[in-house]
PDB file of C-alpha atoms in Angstrom:
ATOM      1  CA  UNK A   1     101.392 291.818  87.260  1.00 46.00           C
ATOM      2  CA  UNK A   2      98.966 294.766  87.449  1.00 39.00           C
ATOM      3  CA  UNK A   3      96.107 292.490  86.313  1.00 45.00           C
ATOM      4  CA  UNK A   4      97.018 289.935  88.981  1.00 43.00           C
ATOM      5  CA  UNK A   5      97.097 292.696  91.633  1.00 37.00           C
ATOM      6  CA  UNK A   6      93.662 293.984  90.556  1.00 40.00           C
ATOM      7  CA  UNK A   7      92.222 290.460  90.608  1.00 40.00           C
ATOM      8  CA  UNK A   8      93.706 289.805  94.054  1.00 40.00           C
ATOM      9  CA  UNK A   9      92.457 293.162  95.371  1.00 39.00           C
ATOM     10  CA  UNK A  10      88.987 292.599  93.906  1.00 38.00           C
ATOM     11  CA  UNK A  11      88.862 289.100  95.377  1.00 42.00           C
ATOM     12  CA  UNK A  12      89.941 290.423  98.773  1.00 40.00           C
ATOM     13  CA  UNK A  13      87.272 293.124  98.693  1.00 36.00           C
ATOM     14  CA  UNK A  14      84.554 290.653  97.722  1.00 36.00           C
ATOM     15  CA  UNK A  15      85.600 288.233 100.467  1.00 41.00           C
ATOM     16  CA  UNK A  16      85.655 291.055 103.027  1.00 38.00           C
ATOM     17  CA  UNK A  17      82.183 292.169 101.956  1.00 38.00           C
ATOM     18  CA  UNK A  18      80.806 288.643 102.263  1.00 38.00           C
ATOM     19  CA  UNK A  19      82.485 288.093 105.642  1.00 39.00           C
ATOM     20  CA  UNK A  20      81.464 291.488 107.068  1.00 38.00           C
ATOM     21  CA  UNK A  21      78.773 291.354 109.739  1.00 42.00           C
ATOM     22  CA  UNK A  22      75.351 292.653 108.762  1.00 46.00           C
ATOM     23  CA  UNK A  23      74.606 295.967 110.389  1.00 46.00           C
ATOM     24  CA  UNK A  24      71.145 296.931 111.599  1.00 41.00           C
ATOM     25  CA  UNK A  25      69.201 299.258 109.338  1.00 72.00           C
ATOM     26  CA  UNK A  26      67.665 300.710 112.509  1.00 82.00           C
ATOM     27  CA  UNK A  27      69.063 303.754 114.239  1.00 84.00           C
ATOM     28  CA  UNK A  28      71.298 303.133 117.227  1.00 81.00           C
ATOM     29  CA  UNK A  29      69.660 303.687 120.609  1.00 89.00           C
ATOM     30  CA  UNK A  30      71.725 304.444 123.667  1.00 86.00           C
ATOM     31  CA  UNK A  31      74.903 303.734 121.720  1.00 83.00           C
ATOM     32  CA  UNK A  32      73.790 300.229 120.781  1.00 85.00           C
ATOM     33  CA  UNK A  33      72.647 298.839 117.452  1.00 85.00           C
ATOM     34  CA  UNK A  34      69.008 297.755 117.371  1.00 89.00           C
ATOM     35  CA  UNK A  35      68.322 294.641 115.337  1.00 87.00           C
ATOM     36  CA  UNK A  36      65.024 293.973 113.575  1.00 91.00           C
ATOM     37  CA  UNK A  37      65.368 290.235 114.246  1.00 92.00           C
ATOM     38  CA  UNK A  38      65.512 290.745 118.038  1.00 93.00           C
ATOM     39  CA  UNK A  39      62.539 291.486 120.257  1.00 93.00           C
ATOM     40  CA  UNK A  40      61.889 294.610 122.295  1.00 94.00           C
ATOM     41  CA  UNK A  41      63.538 293.322 125.476  1.00 94.00           C
ATOM     42  CA  UNK A  42      66.555 291.815 123.677  1.00 93.00           C
ATOM     43  CA  UNK A  43      67.295 295.194 122.098  1.00 92.00           C
ATOM     44  CA  UNK A  44      66.393 297.419 125.068  1.00 93.00           C
ATOM     45  CA  UNK A  45      68.833 295.702 127.438  1.00 93.00           C
ATOM     46  CA  UNK A  46      71.707 296.941 125.245  1.00 93.00           C
ATOM     47  CA  UNK A  47      70.741 300.631 125.335  1.00 93.00           C
ATOM     48  CA  UNK A  48      72.711 302.592 127.941  1.00 95.00           C
ATOM     49  CA  UNK A  49      69.905 305.196 127.810  1.00 94.00           C
ATOM     50  CA  UNK A  50      67.228 302.724 128.938  1.00 95.00           C
ATOM     51  CA  UNK A  51      68.677 300.997 132.010  1.00 95.00           C
ATOM     52  CA  UNK A  52      65.937 302.420 134.264  1.00 96.00           C
ATOM     53  CA  UNK A  53      63.216 301.267 131.880  1.00 96.00           C
ATOM     54  CA  UNK A  54      64.723 297.772 131.678  1.00 95.00           C
ATOM     55  CA  UNK A  55      64.968 297.576 135.495  1.00 95.00           C
ATOM     56  CA  UNK A  56      61.341 298.685 135.762  1.00 96.00           C
ATOM     57  CA  UNK A  57      60.176 296.130 133.171  1.00 96.00           C
ATOM     58  CA  UNK A  58      61.964 293.401 135.146  1.00 95.00           C
ATOM     59  CA  UNK A  59      60.523 294.586 138.489  1.00 95.00           C
ATOM     60  CA  UNK A  60      57.030 294.693 136.986  1.00 95.00           C
ATOM     61  CA  UNK A  61      57.333 291.140 135.640  1.00 95.00           C
ATOM     62  CA  UNK A  62      56.775 292.293 132.048  1.00 95.00           C
ATOM     63  CA  UNK A  63      59.875 290.740 130.437  1.00 95.00           C
ATOM     64  CA  UNK A  64      58.001 287.699 129.104  1.00 94.00           C
ATOM     65  CA  UNK A  65      55.136 289.839 127.823  1.00 94.00           C
ATOM     66  CA  UNK A  66      57.384 292.284 125.939  1.00 94.00           C
ATOM     67  CA  UNK A  67      59.463 289.377 124.628  1.00 93.00           C
ATOM     68  CA  UNK A  68      56.291 287.754 123.317  1.00 93.00           C
ATOM     69  CA  UNK A  69      54.832 287.663 119.838  1.00 93.00           C
ATOM     70  CA  UNK A  70      53.209 291.105 119.905  1.00 91.00           C
ATOM     71  CA  UNK A  71      52.911 293.213 117.931  1.00 96.00           C
ATOM     72  CA  UNK A  72      53.698 296.022 120.363  1.00 96.00           C
ATOM     73  CA  UNK A  73      54.506 299.667 120.008  1.00 97.00           C
ATOM     74  CA  UNK A  74      56.556 300.847 122.982  1.00 97.00           C
ATOM     75  CA  UNK A  75      57.078 304.506 123.759  1.00 97.00           C
ATOM     76  CA  UNK A  76      60.376 304.068 125.617  1.00 97.00           C
ATOM     77  CA  UNK A  77      61.340 306.798 128.101  1.00 97.00           C
ATOM     78  CA  UNK A  78      65.059 307.404 128.544  1.00 96.00           C
ATOM     79  CA  UNK A  79      66.916 307.373 131.869  1.00 96.00           C
ATOM     80  CA  UNK A  80      66.819 311.196 131.751  1.00 97.00           C
ATOM     81  CA  UNK A  81      63.019 311.038 131.457  1.00 97.00           C
ATOM     82  CA  UNK A  82      62.810 308.894 134.591  1.00 96.00           C
ATOM     83  CA  UNK A  83      65.311 311.188 136.353  1.00 96.00           C
ATOM     84  CA  UNK A  84      63.005 314.150 135.655  1.00 96.00           C
ATOM     85  CA  UNK A  85      60.243 312.609 137.796  1.00 94.00           C
ATOM     86  CA  UNK A  86      59.949 313.961 141.344  1.00 93.00           C
ATOM     87  CA  UNK A  87      62.712 312.700 143.644  1.00 94.00           C
ATOM     88  CA  UNK A  88      62.064 309.199 144.953  1.00 93.00           C
ATOM     89  CA  UNK A  89      59.346 308.343 142.417  1.00 93.00           C
ATOM     90  CA  UNK A  90      61.320 305.626 140.613  1.00 94.00           C
ATOM     91  CA  UNK A  91      62.590 304.062 143.867  1.00 94.00           C
ATOM     92  CA  UNK A  92      59.038 303.996 145.215  1.00 94.00           C
ATOM     93  CA  UNK A  93      57.638 302.428 142.039  1.00 94.00           C
ATOM     94  CA  UNK A  94      60.334 299.719 142.060  1.00 94.00           C
ATOM     95  CA  UNK A  95      59.337 298.491 145.544  1.00 95.00           C
ATOM     96  CA  UNK A  96      57.555 295.106 145.444  1.00 95.00           C
ATOM     97  CA  UNK A  97      54.505 296.494 147.241  1.00 96.00           C
ATOM     98  CA  UNK A  98      54.014 299.012 144.385  1.00 95.00           C
ATOM     99  CA  UNK A  99      54.198 296.473 141.555  1.00 96.00           C
ATOM    100  CA  UNK A 100      50.601 297.082 140.406  1.00 95.00           C
ATOM    101  CA  UNK A 101      51.228 300.817 140.136  1.00 95.00           C
ATOM    102  CA  UNK A 102      54.500 300.181 138.252  1.00 96.00           C
ATOM    103  CA  UNK A 103      52.725 297.842 135.819  1.00 96.00           C
ATOM    104  CA  UNK A 104      50.091 300.538 135.224  1.00 96.00           C
ATOM    105  CA  UNK A 105      52.742 303.186 134.492  1.00 96.00           C
ATOM    106  CA  UNK A 106      54.701 300.918 132.148  1.00 96.00           C
ATOM    107  CA  UNK A 107      51.699 299.567 130.257  1.00 96.00           C
ATOM    108  CA  UNK A 108      50.611 303.156 129.594  1.00 96.00           C
ATOM    109  CA  UNK A 109      53.660 303.243 127.299  1.00 97.00           C
ATOM    110  CA  UNK A 110      52.586 300.167 125.290  1.00 97.00           C
ATOM    111  CA  UNK A 111      50.115 299.859 122.428  1.00 97.00           C
ATOM    112  CA  UNK A 112      48.978 296.469 121.103  1.00 96.00           C
ATOM    113  CA  UNK A 113      49.906 297.267 117.490  1.00 95.00           C
ATOM    114  CA  UNK A 114      52.906 297.794 115.260  1.00 93.00           C
ATOM    115  CA  UNK A 115      52.541 301.555 114.736  1.00 94.00           C
ATOM    116  CA  UNK A 116      55.304 303.176 112.737  1.00 94.00           C
ATOM    117  CA  UNK A 117      55.477 306.978 112.882  1.00 94.00           C
ATOM    118  CA  UNK A 118      54.012 307.356 109.388  1.00 94.00           C
ATOM    119  CA  UNK A 119      50.903 305.412 110.476  1.00 94.00           C
ATOM    120  CA  UNK A 120      50.550 307.556 113.612  1.00 95.00           C
ATOM    121  CA  UNK A 121      51.019 310.741 111.571  1.00 95.00           C
ATOM    122  CA  UNK A 122      48.311 309.595 109.142  1.00 95.00           C
ATOM    123  CA  UNK A 123      45.907 308.917 112.041  1.00 95.00           C
ATOM    124  CA  UNK A 124      46.644 312.388 113.442  1.00 96.00           C
ATOM    125  CA  UNK A 125      45.945 313.974 110.056  1.00 95.00           C
ATOM    126  CA  UNK A 126      42.796 311.876 109.493  1.00 95.00           C
ATOM    127  CA  UNK A 127      41.507 312.911 112.951  1.00 95.00           C
ATOM    128  CA  UNK A 128      42.025 316.625 112.316  1.00 95.00           C
ATOM    129  CA  UNK A 129      45.329 317.175 114.135  1.00 95.00           C
ATOM    130  CA  UNK A 130      45.061 314.937 117.203  1.00 96.00           C
ATOM    131  CA  UNK A 131      44.639 311.189 117.594  1.00 97.00           C
ATOM    132  CA  UNK A 132      43.654 309.255 120.728  1.00 97.00           C
ATOM    133  CA  UNK A 133      46.078 306.396 121.364  1.00 96.00           C
ATOM    134  CA  UNK A 134      44.662 303.694 123.630  1.00 97.00           C
ATOM    135  CA  UNK A 135      47.345 301.833 125.555  1.00 97.00           C
ATOM    136  CA  UNK A 136      47.485 298.326 126.988  1.00 95.00           C
ATOM    137  CA  UNK A 137      47.330 299.921 130.461  1.00 95.00           C
ATOM    138  CA  UNK A 138      44.026 301.632 129.693  1.00 95.00           C
ATOM    139  CA  UNK A 139      45.491 305.124 129.331  1.00 96.00           C
ATOM    140  CA  UNK A 140      44.513 307.391 126.476  1.00 97.00           C
ATOM    141  CA  UNK A 141      47.400 309.400 125.059  1.00 97.00           C
ATOM    142  CA  UNK A 142      46.867 312.328 122.712  1.00 97.00           C
ATOM    143  CA  UNK A 143      49.173 312.095 119.682  1.00 97.00           C
ATOM    144  CA  UNK A 144      49.927 315.296 117.783  1.00 97.00           C
ATOM    145  CA  UNK A 145      52.569 316.750 115.522  1.00 94.00           C
ATOM    146  CA  UNK A 146      54.360 319.827 116.783  1.00 88.00           C
ATOM    147  CA  UNK A 147      56.738 321.538 114.358  1.00 86.00           C
ATOM    148  CA  UNK A 148      57.300 318.260 112.518  1.00 86.00           C
ATOM    149  CA  UNK A 149      57.850 316.197 115.690  1.00 91.00           C
ATOM    150  CA  UNK A 150      55.524 313.562 117.047  1.00 96.00           C
ATOM    151  CA  UNK A 151      54.321 314.325 120.587  1.00 97.00           C
ATOM    152  CA  UNK A 152      52.262 312.386 123.106  1.00 97.00           C
ATOM    153  CA  UNK A 153      50.295 313.982 125.924  1.00 97.00           C
ATOM    154  CA  UNK A 154      49.320 311.826 128.893  1.00 97.00           C
ATOM    155  CA  UNK A 155      46.123 312.066 130.965  1.00 96.00           C
ATOM    156  CA  UNK A 156      47.804 314.594 133.283  1.00 95.00           C
ATOM    157  CA  UNK A 157      48.840 316.984 130.505  1.00 95.00           C
ATOM    158  CA  UNK A 158      52.529 315.946 130.449  1.00 95.00           C
ATOM    159  CA  UNK A 159      54.022 316.068 126.958  1.00 96.00           C
ATOM    160  CA  UNK A 160      56.628 313.639 125.628  1.00 97.00           C
ATOM    161  CA  UNK A 161      58.460 314.154 122.339  1.00 97.00           C
ATOM    162  CA  UNK A 162      59.530 311.251 120.172  1.00 97.00           C
ATOM    163  CA  UNK A 163      63.298 311.695 119.876  1.00 96.00           C
ATOM    164  CA  UNK A 164      64.034 308.515 117.907  1.00 95.00           C
ATOM    165  CA  UNK A 165      61.206 307.022 115.846  1.00 94.00           C
ATOM    166  CA  UNK A 166      60.645 303.721 114.092  1.00 94.00           C
ATOM    167  CA  UNK A 167      63.139 301.401 115.769  1.00 95.00           C
ATOM    168  CA  UNK A 168      61.882 298.130 114.281  1.00 95.00           C
ATOM    169  CA  UNK A 169      61.790 294.991 116.442  1.00 94.00           C
ATOM    170  CA  UNK A 170      60.838 291.397 115.674  1.00 94.00           C
ATOM    171  CA  UNK A 171      57.667 291.894 117.727  1.00 95.00           C
ATOM    172  CA  UNK A 172      56.861 295.540 117.022  1.00 94.00           C
ATOM    173  CA  UNK A 173      58.469 298.957 117.154  1.00 96.00           C
ATOM    174  CA  UNK A 174      60.059 301.264 119.708  1.00 96.00           C
ATOM    175  CA  UNK A 175      59.785 305.046 119.698  1.00 96.00           C
ATOM    176  CA  UNK A 176      62.190 306.693 122.163  1.00 97.00           C
ATOM    177  CA  UNK A 177      60.577 309.509 124.182  1.00 97.00           C
ATOM    178  CA  UNK A 178      61.928 312.233 126.455  1.00 97.00           C
ATOM    179  CA  UNK A 179      59.304 312.148 129.270  1.00 97.00           C
ATOM    180  CA  UNK A 180      57.562 309.456 131.293  1.00 97.00           C
ATOM    181  CA  UNK A 181      53.853 309.226 130.509  1.00 96.00           C
ATOM    182  CA  UNK A 182      51.732 308.826 133.628  1.00 94.00           C
ATOM    183  CA  UNK A 183      48.200 307.537 134.090  1.00 94.00           C
ATOM    184  CA  UNK A 184      45.604 309.488 136.046  1.00 88.00           C
ATOM    185  CA  UNK A 185      46.078 308.252 139.596  1.00 69.00           C
TER     186      UNK A 185
END
């Protein structure tokens, strides 16, 4: 009887393990799992911390681009990062007549490469403590390490910290940041 119970229990455990859904190896972002087999847009739309970014990507007409083959590295500002901009900035950028400016701001958060944090850290070290990161939008960000954290400084001197690194996507990687990076205007 005990042997039959063990066999039944073992069989049940094995069946449960086989039937269990596969969980993402990535960290959760905005309370949502991030799946390596989904693209940047497919994952970002599920993050409750990135609703402003997703709305901006849609308004800028960049959904197809960021759903494309890539590879892309996206430094993804949170809703709190957008909220920290001067009052009215986001509403102004989302207006159709400001689409070009919105595209410029957003593409200054995108690099045409799959750059995991270890690769960025190596470039920083190889360059003597600071590495120039050229973005799709033509901005040059300064990447540094500050007390073990990756930071990015935009062309205006604003500093963003990477709060969640290495969120793998099917077409690149996302690094969550705590400030919006702005081009020189």
